[in-house]
Coordinates of C-alpha atoms and ligand atoms in Angstrom, one line a residue:
M47 CA -49.4 6.8 -11.6
D48 CA -48.3 9.8 -13.4
Q49 CA -44.5 10.5 -13.6
P50 CA -43.2 11.9 -10.2
R51 CA -42.2 15.2 -10.8
F52 CA -38.7 15.0 -9.4
A53 CA -36.2 18.2 -8.8
R54 CA -34.2 19.2 -11.7
R55 CA -31.2 18.3 -9.7
M56 CA -32.1 14.9 -10.1
N57 CA -31.7 15.0 -13.8
G58 CA -28.1 14.3 -13.7
V59 CA -28.6 11.3 -11.7
R60 CA -28.6 8.1 -13.5
P61 CA -28.0 4.4 -12.6
S62 CA -24.3 4.0 -13.9
F63 CA -23.2 1.5 -16.2
I64 CA -20.4 0.7 -13.7
R65 CA -22.5 0.4 -10.8
E66 CA -24.7 -2.2 -12.7
I67 CA -21.8 -4.1 -13.5
L68 CA -20.6 -4.3 -9.7
K69 CA -24.2 -4.9 -8.7
A70 CA -24.4 -8.0 -11.1
A71 CA -21.1 -9.0 -9.7
E72 CA -22.1 -9.2 -6.0
D73 CA -21.9 -12.7 -5.5
S74 CA -19.6 -14.7 -3.1
G75 CA -17.4 -16.1 -6.0
V76 CA -16.6 -12.8 -7.0
I77 CA -13.4 -11.0 -5.4
S78 CA -14.4 -7.3 -4.8
L79 CA -11.4 -4.9 -5.0
A80 CA -14.0 -2.4 -5.7
G81 CA -15.6 -1.4 -2.3
G82 CA -14.3 1.1 0.0
L83 CA -14.7 -0.7 3.1
P84 CA -12.7 -1.2 6.4
S85 CA -11.9 -4.6 7.5
P86 CA -14.8 -6.1 9.4
S87 CA -12.3 -8.4 11.4
L88 CA -10.6 -5.3 12.9
F89 CA -13.7 -3.7 14.5
P90 CA -13.3 -3.4 17.9
V91 CA -16.7 -5.3 18.7
E92 CA -16.0 -6.3 22.2
D93 CA -14.8 -3.1 23.6
L94 CA -17.8 -1.2 21.8
A95 CA -20.0 -3.8 23.5
V96 CA -18.6 -3.0 27.0
C97 CA -18.9 0.7 26.3
A98 CA -22.6 0.2 25.3
A99 CA -23.4 -1.7 28.2
R100 CA -22.0 0.9 30.3
V101 CA -23.5 3.7 28.5
L102 CA -27.2 2.2 29.0
A103 CA -26.6 1.2 32.6
E104 CA -25.1 4.6 33.9
D105 CA -26.4 7.3 31.5
G106 CA -29.2 5.3 29.7
S107 CA -32.0 8.0 29.7
S108 CA -29.7 11.0 28.3
A109 CA -28.3 8.5 25.7
L110 CA -31.9 7.9 24.4
Q111 CA -33.3 11.3 24.3
Y112 CA -33.0 13.9 21.7
G113 CA -29.8 15.7 22.0
A114 CA -27.9 19.1 21.0
T115 CA -27.5 19.5 17.3
Q116 CA -23.8 20.5 17.7
G117 CA -23.3 17.1 19.3
H118 CA -22.2 15.5 22.7
G119 CA -19.8 18.0 24.4
P120 CA -17.0 15.6 25.8
L121 CA -16.7 14.1 22.3
R122 CA -16.7 17.5 21.0
E123 CA -13.7 18.4 23.5
W124 CA -12.0 15.0 22.5
V125 CA -11.9 16.0 18.9
A126 CA -10.4 19.6 19.7
A127 CA -7.7 18.1 21.7
R128 CA -6.9 15.4 19.0
C129 CA -7.0 18.5 16.4
A130 CA -4.7 20.5 18.7
A131 CA -2.3 17.5 19.0
R132 CA -2.0 17.8 15.0
G133 CA -1.4 21.4 14.9
V134 CA -4.8 22.7 14.5
R135 CA -6.1 25.0 17.1
V136 CA -9.9 24.8 17.5
E137 CA -12.2 24.9 20.6
A138 CA -14.9 22.3 21.5
D139 CA -17.4 25.0 20.2
E140 CA -15.9 25.0 16.8
I141 CA -16.5 21.4 16.2
L142 CA -19.9 19.8 15.0
I143 CA -20.5 16.2 15.4
T144 CA -22.1 14.7 11.9
T145 CA -23.6 11.7 10.7
G146 CA -20.4 10.5 9.0
S147 CA -18.1 13.1 7.4
Q148 CA -20.4 12.4 4.3
Q149 CA -22.8 14.4 6.1
A150 CA -20.4 17.4 6.6
L151 CA -20.1 17.4 2.7
D152 CA -23.6 17.5 2.2
L153 CA -24.0 20.5 4.8
L154 CA -21.2 22.3 3.2
G155 CA -23.0 22.3 -0.4
R156 CA -26.0 23.3 1.5
V157 CA -24.6 26.2 3.3
F158 CA -22.1 27.7 0.3
L159 CA -23.3 26.4 -3.1
D160 CA -26.0 28.1 -5.1
P161 CA -26.7 26.6 -8.8
G162 CA -23.6 27.3 -10.9
D163 CA -21.3 28.3 -8.3
R164 CA -17.7 26.9 -8.9
V165 CA -16.0 24.3 -6.7
A166 CA -12.3 23.1 -7.2
V167 CA -11.9 19.4 -7.0
E168 CA -9.2 17.1 -7.0
A169 CA -8.9 15.1 -10.3
P170 CA -9.1 12.1 -9.7
G171 CA -11.5 13.0 -6.7
Y172 CA -13.5 11.1 -4.1
L173 CA -16.8 10.0 -5.8
G174 CA -18.8 10.8 -2.6
A175 CA -18.1 14.3 -2.5
L176 CA -18.7 14.8 -6.3
Q177 CA -22.2 13.5 -5.6
A178 CA -22.8 15.5 -2.5
L179 CA -21.6 18.8 -3.7
G180 CA -22.9 18.0 -7.1
A181 CA -26.5 17.7 -5.7
Y182 CA -26.3 21.6 -5.4
E183 CA -25.5 22.0 -9.1
P184 CA -22.1 23.6 -9.0
R185 CA -19.7 23.7 -11.9
F186 CA -16.5 21.9 -11.0
C187 CA -13.3 22.9 -11.7
P188 CA -10.9 19.8 -11.8
V189 CA -7.3 20.3 -10.2
P190 CA -5.0 17.4 -11.3
L191 CA -3.0 15.5 -8.9
N192 CA 0.7 14.7 -9.4
L193 CA 2.9 12.5 -7.5
D194 CA 3.6 15.2 -4.9
G195 CA -0.3 15.8 -4.2
G196 CA -2.2 18.7 -5.3
D197 CA -0.9 20.6 -8.3
P198 CA -0.4 24.5 -6.9
A199 CA -0.1 25.9 -10.6
A200 CA -3.4 23.8 -11.6
L201 CA -4.9 25.3 -8.5
R202 CA -3.6 28.7 -9.1
R203 CA -5.4 28.5 -12.6
A204 CA -8.5 27.3 -11.3
L205 CA -8.7 30.0 -8.6
R206 CA -9.0 32.6 -11.1
R207 CA -12.4 31.2 -11.9
R208 CA -13.2 32.2 -8.2
P209 CA -14.4 29.0 -7.0
K210 CA -16.2 29.0 -3.6
L211 CA -14.6 25.9 -2.2
Y212 CA -11.5 23.9 -3.1
Y213 CA -12.2 20.1 -1.8
A214 CA -8.9 18.1 -1.1
V215 CA -7.9 15.0 0.5
P216 CA -4.3 15.4 1.4
N217 CA -3.7 11.9 3.0
F218 CA -3.8 8.6 1.5
Q219 CA -6.2 10.4 -0.9
N220 CA -9.3 8.2 -2.1
P221 CA -9.0 7.2 -5.1
S222 CA -5.4 7.7 -5.7
G223 CA -3.6 6.9 -2.4
L224 CA -1.3 9.7 -3.0
T225 CA -0.2 12.1 -0.2
Y226 CA 0.5 15.7 -0.5
S227 CA 4.1 16.3 0.3
E228 CA 5.3 18.7 2.9
D229 CA 6.4 21.0 0.1
C230 CA 3.1 20.6 -1.6
R231 CA 1.3 21.5 1.4
R232 CA 3.4 24.7 1.6
C233 CA 2.7 25.7 -1.9
I234 CA -1.0 24.8 -1.8
T235 CA -1.5 26.9 1.7
Q236 CA 0.4 29.8 -0.2
V237 CA -2.0 29.7 -3.0
L238 CA -4.9 29.6 -1.0
R239 CA -4.0 32.4 1.5
G240 CA -5.5 35.7 0.7
C241 CA -7.9 34.2 -1.6
E242 CA -11.5 34.2 -1.1
T243 CA -11.9 30.4 -1.8
L244 CA -12.5 28.1 1.4
L245 CA -10.4 25.0 1.6
V246 CA -12.5 21.9 2.8
E247 CA -9.9 19.3 3.7
D248 CA -11.2 15.8 4.3
D249 CA -9.2 13.5 6.3
P250 CA -10.7 10.3 7.1
Y251 CA -7.4 8.4 6.4
G252 CA -5.1 10.5 8.5
E253 CA -4.7 8.2 11.1
L254 CA -4.1 5.2 9.0
R255 CA -0.8 6.1 8.2
F256 CA 1.7 2.9 8.2
E257 CA 4.4 4.4 6.8
G258 CA 6.7 7.8 6.6
R259 CA 6.0 10.7 9.0
D260 CA 2.7 12.6 9.9
L261 CA 2.1 15.9 8.2
P262 CA 0.1 18.7 9.8
P263 CA -3.0 19.4 8.0
L264 CA -3.3 22.1 5.5
A265 CA -6.1 23.9 7.9
A266 CA -3.3 24.2 10.4
N267 CA -1.9 27.0 8.8
L268 CA -4.8 28.8 6.8
E269 CA -5.9 30.9 9.9
G270 CA -9.7 30.5 9.4
R271 CA -9.6 30.0 5.6
G272 CA -10.3 26.3 6.0
V273 CA -12.5 23.6 7.2
L274 CA -11.2 20.3 8.4
L275 CA -13.5 17.1 8.4
G276 CA -12.7 14.1 10.1
S277 CA -14.5 10.5 10.3
F278 CA -14.4 7.6 12.9
S279 CA -15.5 5.2 10.0
K280 CA -12.1 4.2 8.9
T281 CA -10.5 4.2 12.7
V282 CA -13.4 2.8 14.8
A283 CA -16.6 1.5 12.6
P284 CA -18.7 3.1 9.8
G285 CA -21.9 1.8 11.4
L286 CA -21.6 4.3 14.0
R287 CA -22.0 6.8 11.6
L288 CA -20.1 9.4 13.3
G289 CA -17.8 12.0 11.9
W290 CA -17.0 15.8 12.6
V291 CA -16.2 18.9 11.1
A292 CA -14.0 22.1 12.5
A293 CA -14.6 25.2 11.1
P294 CA -14.5 28.9 12.2
R295 CA -17.5 30.0 14.1
A296 CA -19.0 32.0 11.4
V297 CA -19.2 28.8 9.1
L298 CA -19.9 26.3 11.9
S299 CA -23.2 28.3 12.9
K300 CA -24.5 27.8 9.6
L301 CA -23.6 24.3 9.4
V302 CA -25.5 23.9 12.8
I303 CA -28.8 25.6 11.3
A304 CA -28.4 23.0 8.1
K305 CA -27.9 20.3 10.2
Q306 CA -30.9 21.0 12.4
G307 CA -32.8 20.8 9.2
A308 CA -31.3 17.6 7.8
D309 CA -31.5 15.0 11.0
L310 CA -31.6 17.3 14.2
H311 CA -28.4 15.7 15.5
S312 CA -26.3 12.6 15.2
S313 CA -27.3 9.6 17.3
P314 CA -26.8 10.6 21.1
L315 CA -26.5 6.8 21.9
A316 CA -23.8 6.2 19.3
Q317 CA -21.8 9.8 20.2
R318 CA -21.8 8.4 23.9
I319 CA -20.8 4.9 23.1
L320 CA -17.9 6.1 20.9
H321 CA -16.8 8.6 23.6
R322 CA -16.5 6.1 26.1
Y323 CA -14.4 3.9 23.9
L324 CA -12.0 6.7 23.0
T325 CA -11.5 7.5 26.7
E326 CA -11.8 4.3 28.2
C327 CA -10.3 1.6 25.8
D328 CA -6.8 1.5 24.4
V329 CA -7.5 3.4 21.1
E330 CA -3.6 3.9 20.1
A331 CA -3.2 0.0 20.4
H332 CA -6.2 -0.6 18.2
L333 CA -4.9 2.2 15.7
A334 CA -1.5 0.3 15.8
R335 CA -3.1 -2.9 14.8
L336 CA -5.2 -1.2 11.8
Q337 CA -1.7 0.3 10.5
D338 CA -0.2 -3.0 10.8
A339 CA -2.7 -4.9 9.0
Y340 CA -3.3 -2.5 6.1
R341 CA 0.4 -2.3 5.7
Q342 CA 0.8 -6.0 5.2
R343 CA -2.1 -5.9 3.0
R344 CA -0.8 -3.0 0.8
D345 CA 2.5 -5.0 0.7
R346 CA 0.6 -8.1 -0.6
M347 CA -1.3 -6.4 -3.3
C348 CA 1.9 -4.5 -4.5
T349 CA 3.8 -7.9 -4.6
A350 CA 1.0 -9.6 -6.3
L351 CA 0.5 -6.9 -9.0
G352 CA 4.4 -7.2 -9.7
A353 CA 3.9 -10.9 -10.4
H354 CA 0.9 -10.9 -12.1
L355 CA 0.6 -7.6 -14.2
P356 CA 2.3 -6.9 -17.7
S357 CA 4.9 -4.6 -18.0
G358 CA 3.5 -1.1 -19.1
T359 CA 1.0 -1.2 -16.1
S360 CA 2.0 1.0 -13.1
W361 CA 0.6 1.8 -9.6
T362 CA 0.9 4.1 -6.5
R363 CA 2.4 2.6 -3.3
P364 CA 0.3 4.3 -0.5
E365 CA 1.9 5.3 2.8
G366 CA -1.4 4.6 4.7
G367 CA -5.2 4.4 3.9
M368 CA -7.1 1.8 1.7
F369 CA -6.7 2.2 -1.7
L370 CA -4.1 2.4 -4.5
W371 CA -4.4 3.8 -8.3
L372 CA -3.3 1.6 -11.1
T373 CA -2.4 3.0 -14.6
L374 CA -3.1 0.5 -17.4
P375 CA -0.9 -0.2 -20.5
P376 CA -1.3 2.7 -23.1
G377 CA -4.6 2.3 -25.0
V378 CA -6.3 -0.1 -22.7
S379 CA -9.6 1.0 -21.1
A380 CA -10.3 0.4 -17.6
Q381 CA -14.2 -0.1 -18.5
A382 CA -13.2 -2.7 -21.3
L383 CA -11.2 -4.4 -18.6
L384 CA -13.7 -4.6 -16.1
E385 CA -16.1 -6.8 -18.2
E386 CA -13.3 -9.0 -18.5
A387 CA -12.3 -8.9 -14.9
V388 CA -15.9 -9.8 -13.8
A389 CA -15.8 -12.6 -16.2
Q390 CA -12.7 -13.9 -14.3
G391 CA -14.4 -13.1 -11.2
V392 CA -12.8 -9.8 -9.8
T393 CA -14.0 -6.3 -9.7
F394 CA -12.6 -2.9 -9.2
V395 CA -13.9 0.6 -9.9
P396 CA -12.6 2.2 -13.1
G397 CA -10.9 5.8 -13.2
S398 CA -13.4 7.5 -15.1
S399 CA -16.0 7.2 -12.2
F400 CA -13.7 9.7 -10.2
H401 CA -13.4 12.5 -12.9
V402 CA -16.0 15.0 -13.5
D403 CA -14.9 15.5 -17.1
G404 CA -14.9 11.5 -18.2
S405 CA -11.1 11.6 -18.2
G406 CA -9.2 8.6 -16.3
A407 CA -10.0 5.8 -18.8
G408 CA -6.4 4.0 -18.4
K409 CA -6.9 4.1 -14.7
L410 CA -8.6 2.1 -11.9
R411 CA -9.0 2.1 -8.0
L412 CA -8.2 -1.1 -6.2
N413 CA -9.1 -1.4 -2.4
F414 CA -6.6 -3.3 -0.2
S415 CA -8.2 -2.9 3.3
H416 CA -11.2 -5.3 3.0
P417 CA -10.2 -8.3 1.1
T418 CA -8.1 -10.9 3.0
P419 CA -4.7 -11.5 2.0
E420 CA -5.4 -14.7 0.5
R421 CA -8.2 -12.9 -1.6
I422 CA -5.8 -10.0 -2.5
D423 CA -3.5 -12.6 -4.0
E424 CA -6.2 -14.5 -6.0
G425 CA -7.9 -11.3 -6.9
I426 CA -4.8 -9.7 -8.4
A427 CA -4.1 -13.1 -10.1
R428 CA -7.6 -13.1 -11.7
L429 CA -7.1 -9.3 -12.5
G430 CA -3.5 -10.4 -14.4
R431 CA -5.6 -13.0 -16.5
A432 CA -8.1 -10.5 -17.4
L433 CA -6.0 -7.9 -18.8
Q434 CA -3.8 -10.8 -20.4
R435 CA -7.0 -11.7 -22.5
L436 CA -7.7 -8.2 -23.2
L437 CA -4.1 -7.7 -24.7
A438 CA -4.2 -11.0 -26.6
P439 CA -4.5 -11.4 -30.3
S440 CA -8.3 -10.8 -31.5
P441 CA -9.7 -13.7 -33.4
D442 CA -9.1 -11.8 -36.7
G443 CA -5.2 -12.3 -35.9
R444 CA -4.6 -8.9 -35.5
R445 CA -2.6 -7.9 -32.3
R446 CA -3.4 -4.7 -30.3
P447 CA -0.5 -2.3 -30.0
A448 CA 2.2 -3.8 -27.8
P449 CA 2.5 -1.9 -24.4
R450 CA 5.4 0.2 -23.9
K451 CA 8.1 -1.8 -21.8
E452 CA 8.7 0.5 -18.7
E453 CA 9.6 0.4 -15.3
I454 CA 6.9 -0.2 -12.8
E455 CA 6.4 3.4 -11.3
P456 CA 3.9 5.3 -9.6
C457 CA 1.4 6.8 -11.7
Q458 CA 0.8 10.3 -12.3
G459 CA -3.0 10.1 -10.9
Ligands
PLP74 C1 -12.5 10.9 1.3 C2 -13.7 10.3 2.1 N1 -14.5 11.4 2.5 C3 -15.6 11.1 3.3 C4 -16.2 9.6 3.4 C5 -17.2 9.4 3.9 O1 -17.1 8.6 5.2 P1 -18.2 8.6 6.5 O2 -19.2 9.2 5.9 O3 -18.4 7.0 6.7 O4 -17.4 9.2 7.6 C6 -15.2 8.6 2.8 C7 -15.7 7.4 2.6 O5 -15.3 6.4 1.8 C8 -14.2 9.2 1.9 O6 -13.5 8.3 1.5

């Protein structure tokens, strides 16, 4: 057969070297600290089974019929009330239920981006957003993160290039685990107020806070200049494929049209099961269990890192979510470390994957939500061995430059 004539936008999509390595390492002996999966042992399987049986018994024919594009009304009302409790005043008709929040990112790209348009993104940034938005061929303007969150001065510089969107994950960011502080939120909303760039605030981890105080979403103070994305993937189960977007009506109506073309609507069966779960089961107790388990796993990982990694290495200590971000000793490349790590039986995602400009070579992302505490210990011990091997003298006897002695401290992202 002749070469299929793919769209131009597929030109930039190549099987990545890193993906190949990670795929090769998919065997049971290898400990993956690379994925972004929640812990399967914490899915509320029994409660969902009861809810599914009730939906099919009491509401089966509607649940199995086509549904409204905007989503199941009672579920939208639940989301609107949850937003209001966090300071974001939206009505149920300003909510669109999506097939995971990943779909919301794709729909936003469809609705807003022409090839060559600019999009400001966090650096490092969520890979799935770079992929979803990248399909619409924008030019990305990276906005570096610092320990306080997004950098308002860097954002101000990026805004001079008039990006249509600023994409941000202010809570327990993927990949860095960093959270925008109260001060940072105030500065960023000030910078965004009065400019024509729309904030896309993605918050799938906000309810997974296991330390510190909840902070209101930036969208709460942007009077219609922001859209807020949420997901049930990390708090209930990703297999439901349900998320939502809260947006001003003018934006929402365009997103609804785009969703009609994409998939007509998200599963009415899954939406009804989820709605029953949210209203008839003890969701707060479930969230508390998740927060507790993830806090313990974060602690376990930080302790293991302290025990097994050499000085010169540092990492973030997230207050929630599923990831932490590690900075390697100067001169050490995460890509080189990955090859050594796979040989030792552990994987992670190198930092350069999360940058649009190939930077981040000395950083990497570790996931602590999916591996059990015992596998976290063993995985970090293996990572430590891999790093020691990489730092050891080469066969010609020459030593690599010794890493600087420094206190373990959070990285700069
Ligand atoms: C920041 C962020 N946004 C969106 C998503 C997509 O989540 P889902 O489509 O399962 O709701 C993820 C998944 O890892 C994520 O980390």
